Tab-separated table of C-alpha atoms in Angstrom:
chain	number	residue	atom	x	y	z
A	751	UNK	CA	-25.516	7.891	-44.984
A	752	UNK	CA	-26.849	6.954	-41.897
A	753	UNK	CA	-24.085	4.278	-41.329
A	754	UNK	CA	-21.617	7.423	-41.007
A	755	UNK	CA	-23.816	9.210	-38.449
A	756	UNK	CA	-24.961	6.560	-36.371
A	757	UNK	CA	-22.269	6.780	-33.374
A	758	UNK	CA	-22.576	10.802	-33.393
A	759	UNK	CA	-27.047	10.132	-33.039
A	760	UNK	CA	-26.033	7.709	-29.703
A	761	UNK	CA	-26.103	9.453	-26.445
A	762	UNK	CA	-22.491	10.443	-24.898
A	763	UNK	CA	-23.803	9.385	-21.157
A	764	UNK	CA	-22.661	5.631	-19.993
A	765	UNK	CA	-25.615	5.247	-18.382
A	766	UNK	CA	-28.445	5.275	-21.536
A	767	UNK	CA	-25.775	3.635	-23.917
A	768	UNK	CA	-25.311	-0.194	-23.634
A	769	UNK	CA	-21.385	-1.540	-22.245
A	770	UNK	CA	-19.626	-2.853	-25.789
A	771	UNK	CA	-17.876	-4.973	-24.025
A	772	UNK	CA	-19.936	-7.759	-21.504
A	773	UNK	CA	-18.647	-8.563	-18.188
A	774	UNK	CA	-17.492	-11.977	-19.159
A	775	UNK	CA	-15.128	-10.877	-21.833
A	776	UNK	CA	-13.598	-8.012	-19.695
A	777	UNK	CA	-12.921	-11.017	-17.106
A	778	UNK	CA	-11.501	-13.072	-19.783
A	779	UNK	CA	-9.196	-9.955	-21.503
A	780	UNK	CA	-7.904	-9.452	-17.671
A	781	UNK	CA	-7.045	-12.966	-17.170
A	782	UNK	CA	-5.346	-12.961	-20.359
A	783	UNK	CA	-3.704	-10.040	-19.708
A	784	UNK	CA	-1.954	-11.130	-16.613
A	785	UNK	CA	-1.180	-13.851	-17.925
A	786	UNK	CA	0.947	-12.556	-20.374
A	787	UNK	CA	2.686	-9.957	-17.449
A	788	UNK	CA	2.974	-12.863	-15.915
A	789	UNK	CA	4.848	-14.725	-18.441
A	790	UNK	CA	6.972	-11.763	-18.945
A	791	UNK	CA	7.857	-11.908	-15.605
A	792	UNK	CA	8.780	-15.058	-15.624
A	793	UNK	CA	11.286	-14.803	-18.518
A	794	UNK	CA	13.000	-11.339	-16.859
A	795	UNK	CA	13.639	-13.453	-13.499
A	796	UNK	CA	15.172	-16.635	-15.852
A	797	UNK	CA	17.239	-13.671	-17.322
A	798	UNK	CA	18.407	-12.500	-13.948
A	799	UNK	CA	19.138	-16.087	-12.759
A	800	UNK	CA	21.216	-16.622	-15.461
A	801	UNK	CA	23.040	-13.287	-15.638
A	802	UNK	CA	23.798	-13.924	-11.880
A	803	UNK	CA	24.729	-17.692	-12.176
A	804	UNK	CA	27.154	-16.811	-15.198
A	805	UNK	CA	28.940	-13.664	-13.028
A	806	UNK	CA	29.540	-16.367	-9.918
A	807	UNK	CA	31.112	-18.702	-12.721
A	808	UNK	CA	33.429	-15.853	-14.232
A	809	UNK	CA	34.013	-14.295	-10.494
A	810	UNK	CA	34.905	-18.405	-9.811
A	811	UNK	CA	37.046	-19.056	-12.753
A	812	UNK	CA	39.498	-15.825	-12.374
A	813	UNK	CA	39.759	-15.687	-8.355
């Protein structure tokens, strides 16, 4: 029964409770993390180029 109480017996201040998550692996999720944005990035700007490459083509072709 105690394994169903124990996160409501822990203190609620930051300070007396220990960080779940160490400093290395909130480094690590971060770099990860913009890594992906930055990936994502990456693919919406190959998007544009190619949206704006294929309009110059069409705007070529009929004019």
């Amino acid at each position: 029964m105690s394994m169903l109480t124990h996160s409501l017996d822990r203190p609620f201040d930051e300070a007396d409770r220990p960080s779940w998550i160490s400093t290395a692996r909130k480094a690590q999720l971060k770099r990860v993390a913009l890594q992906g944005f930055a990936l994502l990035s990456m693919g919406s700007v190959l998007t544009a180029l190619i949206a704006l490459r294929t309009t110059i083509y069409v705007w070529h072709m009929h004019g």
